[in-house]
Amino acid sequence: MIVIMQPNASARQISDVIARIRAMGYEVHLSEGEAHTIIGVIGQGRTLDRENLSTMDGVQDVLRVTHPFKIASRYYHPEDSIIPLGTSLVGGQDLAIIAGPCSVEGRSEILEIAHAVREAGATALRGGAFKPRTSPYSFQGLGEEGLQYLAEAREQTGLAVVTEVMDQNLVPLVCQYADVLQVGARNMQNYSLLHAVGESQHPVLLKRGMSSRIEELLMAAEYILSHGNMRVMLCERGIRTFETETRNTFDINAIPALKHLSHLPVIADPSHGTGKWEYVESVSLAAVAAGADGLIIEVHQDPEQALSDGRQSLKPERFAELVRKARLVAQAMGRQVVEPAANAAKER
Ligand code: PEP
Ligand code: MN
């Protein structure tokens, strides 16, 4: 249930409503919007008396939220959430392009690719130092050494760093180096990890599990949000279907559906969504047209030699072309691709 306060409700009226809700055994989450304060009622207490709340001073409306996710819901936060990506922002008018290799392979490799994607117009740098691989014999990532190289790349280019954290115990370490913690598709329902990244208050990129429904993705986000960490970006990265021509099936429907159901920014990952570099540009442009707030794209200087996901990685020149076209589609949608370090003050 959510309580929508009148636009001119006083602090006293708001605190009286909160006290009444708490007396019924529930917790509250406050959302201070431009027009209204919205009070989300969370948890399991006595049956909530809706009539009783709606007659309190300063209350405009009391709505039952039928979705199982609450804080992630657009009812609770009607405006788009705008959250930080290093010194720039994602959401609202601003579209982010996160790019880089699947894995951090070495110091010179990541520095070279960071400069190349920066030059091509990327907003942020991606690269895994801890890699979730299907085979235990495949390259598992450079670990902390990889994180250090990412931090050096950030220093040299100003690009924010997005990198995966696979284990709850590694959250404090990855927070030291990363601007955004990526929770990978395989870990979308790792609840201990979701609690830990929620507690960290660090921005999170939460990827949809390869066999997860949209509602399950939003419930996973709810775990993070329930710790008061509102800095969550959702990521559509393709799902498993009967189709084998592509690695996954990029679910374009998920973009408008998530934007309708939730206020959280939605990032599209056409690299994992298709698994083939030839299709990455088309699906990227479709995702921007469908309303995505950003793209995450795998880029490698020598895809054939890549230690992971070379088949779906773009060369820097092709990535530059993608950015050029994405800017045009963004413009047609009334939006803009953000440069790093642009307007850091608007977070909501
Ligand atoms: C990745 O981003 O390289 C990755 C492992 O993605 P996913 O978790 O979506 O498979
Ligand atoms: Mn990858």
Short mmCIF file of C-alpha atoms and ligand atoms in Angstrom, two decimals:
data_model
loop_
_atom_site.label_atom_id
_atom_site.label_comp_id
_atom_site.label_asym_id
_atom_site.label_seq_id
_atom_site.Cartn_x
_atom_site.Cartn_y
_atom_site.Cartn_z
CA MET A 1 0.00 0.00 0.00
CA ILE A 2 1.18 3.55 -0.59
CA VAL A 3 -0.03 6.77 0.94
CA ILE A 4 0.09 9.82 -1.32
CA MET A 5 0.27 13.03 0.71
CA GLN A 6 -1.28 16.29 -0.50
CA PRO A 7 1.20 18.65 -2.20
CA ASN A 8 1.10 21.05 0.77
CA ALA A 9 1.14 18.41 3.53
CA SER A 10 3.14 19.59 6.55
CA ALA A 11 6.05 17.71 8.12
CA ARG A 12 3.82 17.11 11.15
CA GLN A 13 1.06 15.54 9.04
CA ILE A 14 3.62 13.29 7.34
CA SER A 15 5.12 12.17 10.65
CA ASP A 16 1.64 11.48 12.08
CA VAL A 17 0.84 9.19 9.14
CA ILE A 18 4.18 7.41 9.55
CA ALA A 19 3.51 6.92 13.27
CA ARG A 20 0.06 5.45 12.54
CA ILE A 21 1.54 3.01 9.99
CA ARG A 22 4.29 1.94 12.40
CA ALA A 23 1.72 1.42 15.16
CA MET A 24 0.09 -1.17 12.88
CA GLY A 25 3.41 -3.06 12.71
CA TYR A 26 4.69 -1.89 9.31
CA GLU A 27 7.83 -0.12 8.16
CA VAL A 28 7.81 2.90 5.87
CA HIS A 29 9.88 4.08 2.93
CA LEU A 30 9.63 7.75 2.04
CA SER A 31 9.76 9.05 -1.50
CA GLU A 32 9.93 12.83 -1.74
CA GLY A 33 8.80 13.61 -5.28
CA GLU A 34 8.58 17.00 -6.95
CA ALA A 35 4.85 17.28 -6.32
CA HIS A 36 4.06 14.84 -3.51
CA THR A 37 5.60 12.94 -0.66
CA ILE A 38 4.72 9.28 -1.07
CA ILE A 39 4.88 6.90 1.88
CA GLY A 40 5.43 3.24 0.99
CA VAL A 41 4.10 0.74 3.53
CA ILE A 42 6.43 -2.24 3.75
CA GLY A 43 6.36 -5.52 5.65
CA GLN A 44 3.78 -7.63 7.39
CA GLY A 45 1.77 -6.16 10.22
CA ARG A 46 -1.87 -6.13 11.27
CA THR A 47 -4.45 -5.67 8.51
CA LEU A 48 -4.01 -2.11 7.31
CA ASP A 49 -7.06 0.06 7.71
CA ARG A 50 -7.13 1.98 4.47
CA GLU A 51 -10.18 4.08 5.45
CA ASN A 52 -8.52 5.05 8.68
CA LEU A 53 -5.38 6.29 6.88
CA SER A 54 -7.26 8.09 4.11
CA THR A 55 -9.12 10.31 6.58
CA MET A 56 -5.92 11.57 8.23
CA ASP A 57 -4.94 15.21 7.72
CA GLY A 58 -2.74 15.87 4.72
CA VAL A 59 -3.50 12.52 3.02
CA GLN A 60 -4.61 12.77 -0.60
CA ASP A 61 -4.99 9.09 -1.48
CA VAL A 62 -4.22 5.60 -0.26
CA LEU A 63 -3.56 3.03 -2.98
CA ARG A 64 -3.21 -0.70 -2.77
CA VAL A 65 -0.15 -1.75 -4.81
CA THR A 66 -1.00 -5.12 -6.24
CA HIS A 67 2.55 -5.83 -7.47
CA PRO A 68 4.73 -7.84 -5.13
CA PHE A 69 7.50 -5.26 -5.64
CA LYS A 70 6.85 -1.98 -3.86
CA ILE A 71 9.83 0.40 -3.77
CA ALA A 72 10.75 -0.58 -7.34
CA SER A 73 7.23 0.32 -8.46
CA ARG A 74 6.36 3.43 -10.41
CA TYR A 75 3.40 3.97 -8.06
CA TYR A 76 5.85 4.59 -5.29
CA HIS A 77 8.16 6.87 -7.31
CA PRO A 78 6.23 8.25 -10.32
CA GLU A 79 9.17 10.19 -11.80
CA ASP A 80 12.10 8.43 -13.48
CA SER A 81 14.94 7.82 -11.03
CA ILE A 82 18.18 9.49 -12.01
CA ILE A 83 21.25 7.87 -10.56
CA PRO A 84 24.99 8.49 -10.67
CA LEU A 85 27.41 6.77 -13.00
CA GLY A 86 30.70 8.21 -11.78
CA THR A 87 30.49 11.93 -12.37
CA SER A 88 27.62 11.67 -14.88
CA LEU A 89 24.02 10.54 -14.52
CA VAL A 90 21.72 7.89 -15.97
CA GLY A 91 17.95 8.25 -16.42
CA GLY A 92 15.55 11.01 -17.40
CA GLN A 93 16.91 12.75 -20.50
CA ASP A 94 20.35 11.21 -20.17
CA LEU A 95 21.42 8.06 -21.94
CA ALA A 96 24.62 6.29 -20.87
CA ILE A 97 26.89 4.15 -23.01
CA ILE A 98 29.00 1.73 -20.99
CA ALA A 99 31.66 -0.03 -23.07
CA GLY A 100 34.75 -2.18 -22.72
CA PRO A 101 35.95 -5.75 -22.86
CA CYS A 102 34.13 -8.68 -21.34
CA SER A 103 37.16 -9.32 -19.09
CA VAL A 104 40.09 -7.19 -17.96
CA GLU A 105 42.91 -9.13 -19.62
CA GLY A 106 45.94 -7.05 -18.64
CA ARG A 107 47.09 -3.52 -17.85
CA SER A 108 48.04 -2.35 -21.33
CA GLU A 109 44.97 -4.03 -22.86
CA ILE A 110 42.45 -2.30 -20.59
CA LEU A 111 44.19 1.09 -20.80
CA GLU A 112 44.21 0.93 -24.59
CA ILE A 113 40.56 -0.05 -24.84
CA ALA A 114 39.52 2.55 -22.23
CA HIS A 115 41.07 5.33 -24.32
CA ALA A 116 39.49 3.93 -27.48
CA VAL A 117 35.94 3.79 -26.07
CA ARG A 118 36.38 7.22 -24.45
CA GLU A 119 37.41 8.61 -27.82
CA ALA A 120 34.36 6.97 -29.44
CA GLY A 121 32.02 8.68 -26.95
CA ALA A 122 31.43 6.12 -24.17
CA THR A 123 30.16 7.37 -20.81
CA ALA A 124 31.66 4.58 -18.71
CA LEU A 125 34.07 1.64 -18.88
CA ARG A 126 33.07 -2.00 -18.33
CA GLY A 127 35.33 -4.98 -17.73
CA GLY A 128 35.15 -8.01 -15.49
CA ALA A 129 37.90 -8.73 -12.97
CA PHE A 130 35.88 -11.56 -11.41
CA LYS A 131 34.30 -13.61 -14.20
CA PRO A 132 31.40 -16.06 -13.88
CA ARG A 133 32.39 -18.72 -16.43
CA THR A 134 30.42 -21.78 -17.39
CA SER A 135 33.61 -23.88 -17.31
CA PRO A 136 35.92 -23.86 -14.28
CA TYR A 137 38.81 -24.26 -16.76
CA SER A 138 38.06 -21.00 -18.61
CA PHE A 139 39.77 -17.70 -17.72
CA GLN A 140 38.34 -16.62 -14.36
CA GLY A 141 39.55 -13.01 -14.36
CA LEU A 142 42.52 -11.19 -12.82
CA GLY A 143 40.79 -10.49 -9.49
CA GLU A 144 42.05 -7.50 -7.49
CA GLU A 145 44.84 -6.87 -9.98
CA GLY A 146 42.15 -6.35 -12.64
CA LEU A 147 40.33 -3.90 -10.36
CA GLN A 148 43.55 -1.89 -9.97
CA TYR A 149 43.93 -1.64 -13.74
CA LEU A 150 40.32 -0.48 -14.04
CA ALA A 151 40.96 2.25 -11.46
CA GLU A 152 44.04 3.34 -13.39
CA ALA A 153 41.97 3.47 -16.59
CA ARG A 154 39.42 5.67 -14.78
CA GLU A 155 42.22 8.03 -13.66
CA GLN A 156 43.52 8.34 -17.21
CA THR A 157 40.19 8.71 -19.02
CA GLY A 158 37.65 10.02 -16.48
CA LEU A 159 35.37 7.09 -17.37
CA ALA A 160 33.36 5.58 -14.52
CA VAL A 161 34.07 1.90 -13.84
CA VAL A 162 31.36 -0.79 -13.99
CA THR A 163 32.56 -4.22 -12.88
CA GLU A 164 31.03 -7.42 -11.56
CA VAL A 165 30.98 -8.57 -7.97
CA MET A 166 30.25 -12.29 -7.70
CA ASP A 167 30.46 -12.90 -3.99
CA GLN A 168 28.97 -11.12 -0.99
CA ASN A 169 32.34 -11.21 0.81
CA LEU A 170 33.99 -9.31 -2.03
CA VAL A 171 31.54 -6.38 -1.98
CA PRO A 172 33.78 -4.14 0.21
CA LEU A 173 36.81 -4.83 -2.02
CA VAL A 174 34.99 -4.18 -5.30
CA CYS A 175 33.43 -1.00 -3.83
CA GLN A 176 36.95 0.39 -3.32
CA TYR A 177 37.55 0.36 -7.08
CA ALA A 178 34.17 0.38 -8.86
CA ASP A 179 31.72 3.22 -9.46
CA VAL A 180 28.98 0.68 -10.19
CA LEU A 181 28.71 -2.90 -8.91
CA GLN A 182 27.48 -5.27 -11.59
CA VAL A 183 25.39 -8.22 -10.37
CA GLY A 184 25.55 -10.77 -13.17
CA ALA A 185 22.70 -12.76 -14.70
CA ARG A 186 23.79 -15.93 -12.88
CA ASN A 187 23.61 -14.11 -9.55
CA MET A 188 20.32 -12.25 -9.99
CA GLN A 189 18.70 -14.38 -7.30
CA ASN A 190 21.75 -14.69 -5.03
CA TYR A 191 19.95 -13.15 -2.09
CA SER A 192 22.99 -12.85 0.18
CA LEU A 193 24.74 -10.90 -2.58
CA LEU A 194 21.67 -8.71 -3.15
CA HIS A 195 21.53 -7.90 0.58
CA ALA A 196 25.25 -7.07 0.59
CA VAL A 197 25.14 -4.73 -2.42
CA GLY A 198 22.01 -3.14 -0.94
CA GLU A 199 23.82 -2.45 2.34
CA SER A 200 26.83 -1.03 0.51
CA GLN A 201 24.75 1.92 -0.83
CA HIS A 202 26.93 1.72 -3.97
CA PRO A 203 25.24 2.10 -7.39
CA VAL A 204 24.30 -1.32 -8.82
CA LEU A 205 23.73 -2.65 -12.34
CA LEU A 206 21.43 -5.65 -11.85
CA LYS A 207 21.33 -8.01 -14.81
CA ARG A 208 18.27 -10.10 -15.58
CA GLY A 209 18.74 -13.81 -15.02
CA MET A 210 18.77 -15.75 -18.27
CA SER A 211 15.61 -17.63 -17.26
CA SER A 212 14.02 -14.97 -15.09
CA ARG A 213 10.73 -13.20 -15.62
CA ILE A 214 10.45 -9.42 -15.55
CA GLU A 215 8.66 -9.59 -12.21
CA GLU A 216 11.48 -11.70 -10.76
CA LEU A 217 14.02 -9.09 -11.89
CA LEU A 218 12.00 -6.40 -10.13
CA MET A 219 11.76 -8.53 -6.99
CA ALA A 220 15.56 -8.94 -7.05
CA ALA A 221 15.86 -5.14 -7.33
CA GLU A 222 13.48 -4.84 -4.38
CA TYR A 223 16.00 -6.71 -2.17
CA ILE A 224 18.60 -4.01 -2.92
CA LEU A 225 16.13 -1.12 -2.59
CA SER A 226 14.83 -2.46 0.72
CA HIS A 227 18.21 -1.51 2.24
CA GLY A 228 17.58 2.11 1.27
CA ASN A 229 19.96 1.80 -1.69
CA MET A 230 17.95 3.50 -4.44
CA ARG A 231 20.82 3.51 -6.93
CA VAL A 232 19.80 0.52 -9.00
CA MET A 233 19.90 0.16 -12.79
CA LEU A 234 18.13 -2.80 -14.37
CA CYS A 235 19.72 -4.61 -17.29
CA GLU A 236 18.05 -6.66 -20.03
CA ARG A 237 20.75 -9.01 -21.36
CA GLY A 238 18.74 -11.58 -23.27
CA ILE A 239 16.92 -14.68 -22.13
CA ARG A 240 17.00 -18.36 -23.05
CA THR A 241 14.45 -19.41 -25.63
CA PHE A 242 14.22 -22.30 -28.14
CA GLU A 243 16.17 -20.16 -30.65
CA THR A 244 19.78 -21.22 -31.13
CA GLU A 245 20.79 -18.94 -34.01
CA THR A 246 21.70 -16.29 -31.44
CA ARG A 247 23.29 -16.88 -28.02
CA ASN A 248 20.25 -15.46 -26.21
CA THR A 249 17.02 -13.80 -27.28
CA PHE A 250 17.15 -10.10 -26.51
CA ASP A 251 13.75 -9.33 -24.98
CA ILE A 252 12.95 -5.91 -26.43
CA ASN A 253 9.54 -6.07 -24.69
CA ALA A 254 11.32 -5.91 -21.35
CA ILE A 255 12.34 -2.30 -21.98
CA PRO A 256 8.88 -0.69 -22.24
CA ALA A 257 7.52 -3.17 -19.67
CA LEU A 258 10.19 -2.28 -17.09
CA LYS A 259 9.82 1.44 -17.82
CA HIS A 260 6.07 1.12 -17.30
CA LEU A 261 6.29 -0.88 -14.07
CA SER A 262 9.30 0.80 -12.49
CA HIS A 263 11.05 4.16 -12.14
CA LEU A 264 14.51 2.58 -12.27
CA PRO A 265 16.78 3.19 -15.30
CA VAL A 266 16.92 0.34 -17.80
CA ILE A 267 20.17 -0.56 -19.56
CA ALA A 268 20.26 -2.80 -22.64
CA ASP A 269 23.03 -5.34 -23.23
CA PRO A 270 22.83 -6.34 -26.91
CA SER A 271 26.25 -8.04 -26.71
CA HIS A 272 25.06 -10.86 -24.45
CA GLY A 273 21.53 -10.42 -25.86
CA THR A 274 22.65 -11.58 -29.31
CA GLY A 275 26.06 -13.19 -28.82
CA LYS A 276 27.14 -12.11 -32.32
CA TRP A 277 28.88 -8.80 -33.02
CA GLU A 278 27.08 -8.45 -36.38
CA TYR A 279 23.74 -7.94 -34.62
CA VAL A 280 24.89 -5.73 -31.77
CA GLU A 281 24.43 -2.41 -33.56
CA SER A 282 20.88 -3.12 -34.81
CA VAL A 283 19.68 -4.32 -31.43
CA SER A 284 21.39 -1.38 -29.69
CA LEU A 285 19.55 1.12 -31.86
CA ALA A 286 16.26 -0.74 -31.36
CA ALA A 287 16.81 -0.66 -27.60
CA VAL A 288 17.39 3.12 -27.62
CA ALA A 289 14.24 3.56 -29.72
CA ALA A 290 12.33 1.35 -27.27
CA GLY A 291 13.24 3.71 -24.42
CA ALA A 292 16.37 2.23 -22.85
CA ASP A 293 18.30 4.60 -20.59
CA GLY A 294 21.63 3.18 -21.63
CA LEU A 295 23.62 0.53 -23.43
CA ILE A 296 26.36 -1.79 -22.21
CA ILE A 297 28.51 -2.98 -25.09
CA GLU A 298 31.48 -5.34 -25.25
CA VAL A 299 34.40 -3.85 -27.20
CA HIS A 300 37.78 -5.51 -27.81
CA GLN A 301 40.78 -4.41 -29.89
CA ASP A 302 41.33 -7.95 -31.17
CA PRO A 303 38.12 -9.95 -30.66
CA GLU A 304 39.54 -13.18 -32.07
CA GLN A 305 42.14 -13.26 -29.31
CA ALA A 306 39.76 -12.21 -26.51
CA LEU A 307 39.87 -14.38 -23.38
CA SER A 308 36.06 -14.27 -23.16
CA ASP A 309 33.12 -13.29 -25.37
CA GLY A 310 35.20 -12.35 -28.43
CA ARG A 311 32.42 -13.54 -30.74
CA GLN A 312 30.11 -10.76 -29.55
CA SER A 313 32.74 -8.03 -29.12
CA LEU A 314 32.91 -5.02 -31.44
CA LYS A 315 36.18 -3.56 -32.65
CA PRO A 316 36.64 0.08 -31.54
CA GLU A 317 35.88 1.49 -35.04
CA ARG A 318 32.57 -0.36 -35.19
CA PHE A 319 31.76 0.77 -31.69
CA ALA A 320 32.42 4.40 -32.72
CA GLU A 321 29.93 3.95 -35.55
CA LEU A 322 27.38 2.50 -33.15
CA VAL A 323 27.75 5.53 -30.83
CA ARG A 324 27.30 7.90 -33.76
CA LYS A 325 24.02 6.22 -34.76
CA ALA A 326 22.83 5.82 -31.16
CA ARG A 327 23.21 9.60 -30.72
CA LEU A 328 20.91 10.17 -33.70
CA VAL A 329 18.27 7.74 -32.41
CA ALA A 330 18.55 9.26 -28.91
CA GLN A 331 18.01 12.69 -30.40
CA ALA A 332 14.92 11.46 -32.23
CA MET A 333 13.64 10.20 -28.87
CA GLY A 334 14.25 13.62 -27.27
CA ARG A 335 17.26 12.41 -25.33
CA GLN A 336 21.03 12.75 -25.34
CA VAL A 337 24.04 10.52 -24.80
CA VAL A 338 25.90 11.85 -21.77
CA GLU A 339 29.56 12.64 -21.80
CA PRO A 340 31.54 11.74 -18.67
CA ALA A 341 31.64 14.51 -16.06
CA ALA A 342 28.48 16.20 -17.40
CA ASN A 343 26.07 17.79 -14.89
CA ALA A 344 26.58 15.72 -11.74
CA ALA A 345 24.16 17.75 -9.62
CA LYS A 346 20.72 16.52 -10.72
CA GLU A 347 20.49 13.15 -8.91
CA ARG A 348 16.90 12.31 -7.83
C1 PEP B 1 29.26 -9.88 -18.60
O1 PEP B 1 28.74 -8.76 -18.50
O2 PEP B 1 30.35 -10.10 -19.15
C2 PEP B 1 28.47 -11.05 -18.10
C3 PEP B 1 29.07 -12.11 -17.59
O3 PEP B 1 27.16 -10.87 -18.26
P1 PEP B 1 25.90 -11.79 -17.83
O4 PEP B 1 25.94 -11.86 -16.33
O5 PEP B 1 24.72 -11.01 -18.35
O6 PEP B 1 26.06 -13.12 -18.50
MN MN B 2 30.76 -11.02 -21.38
#
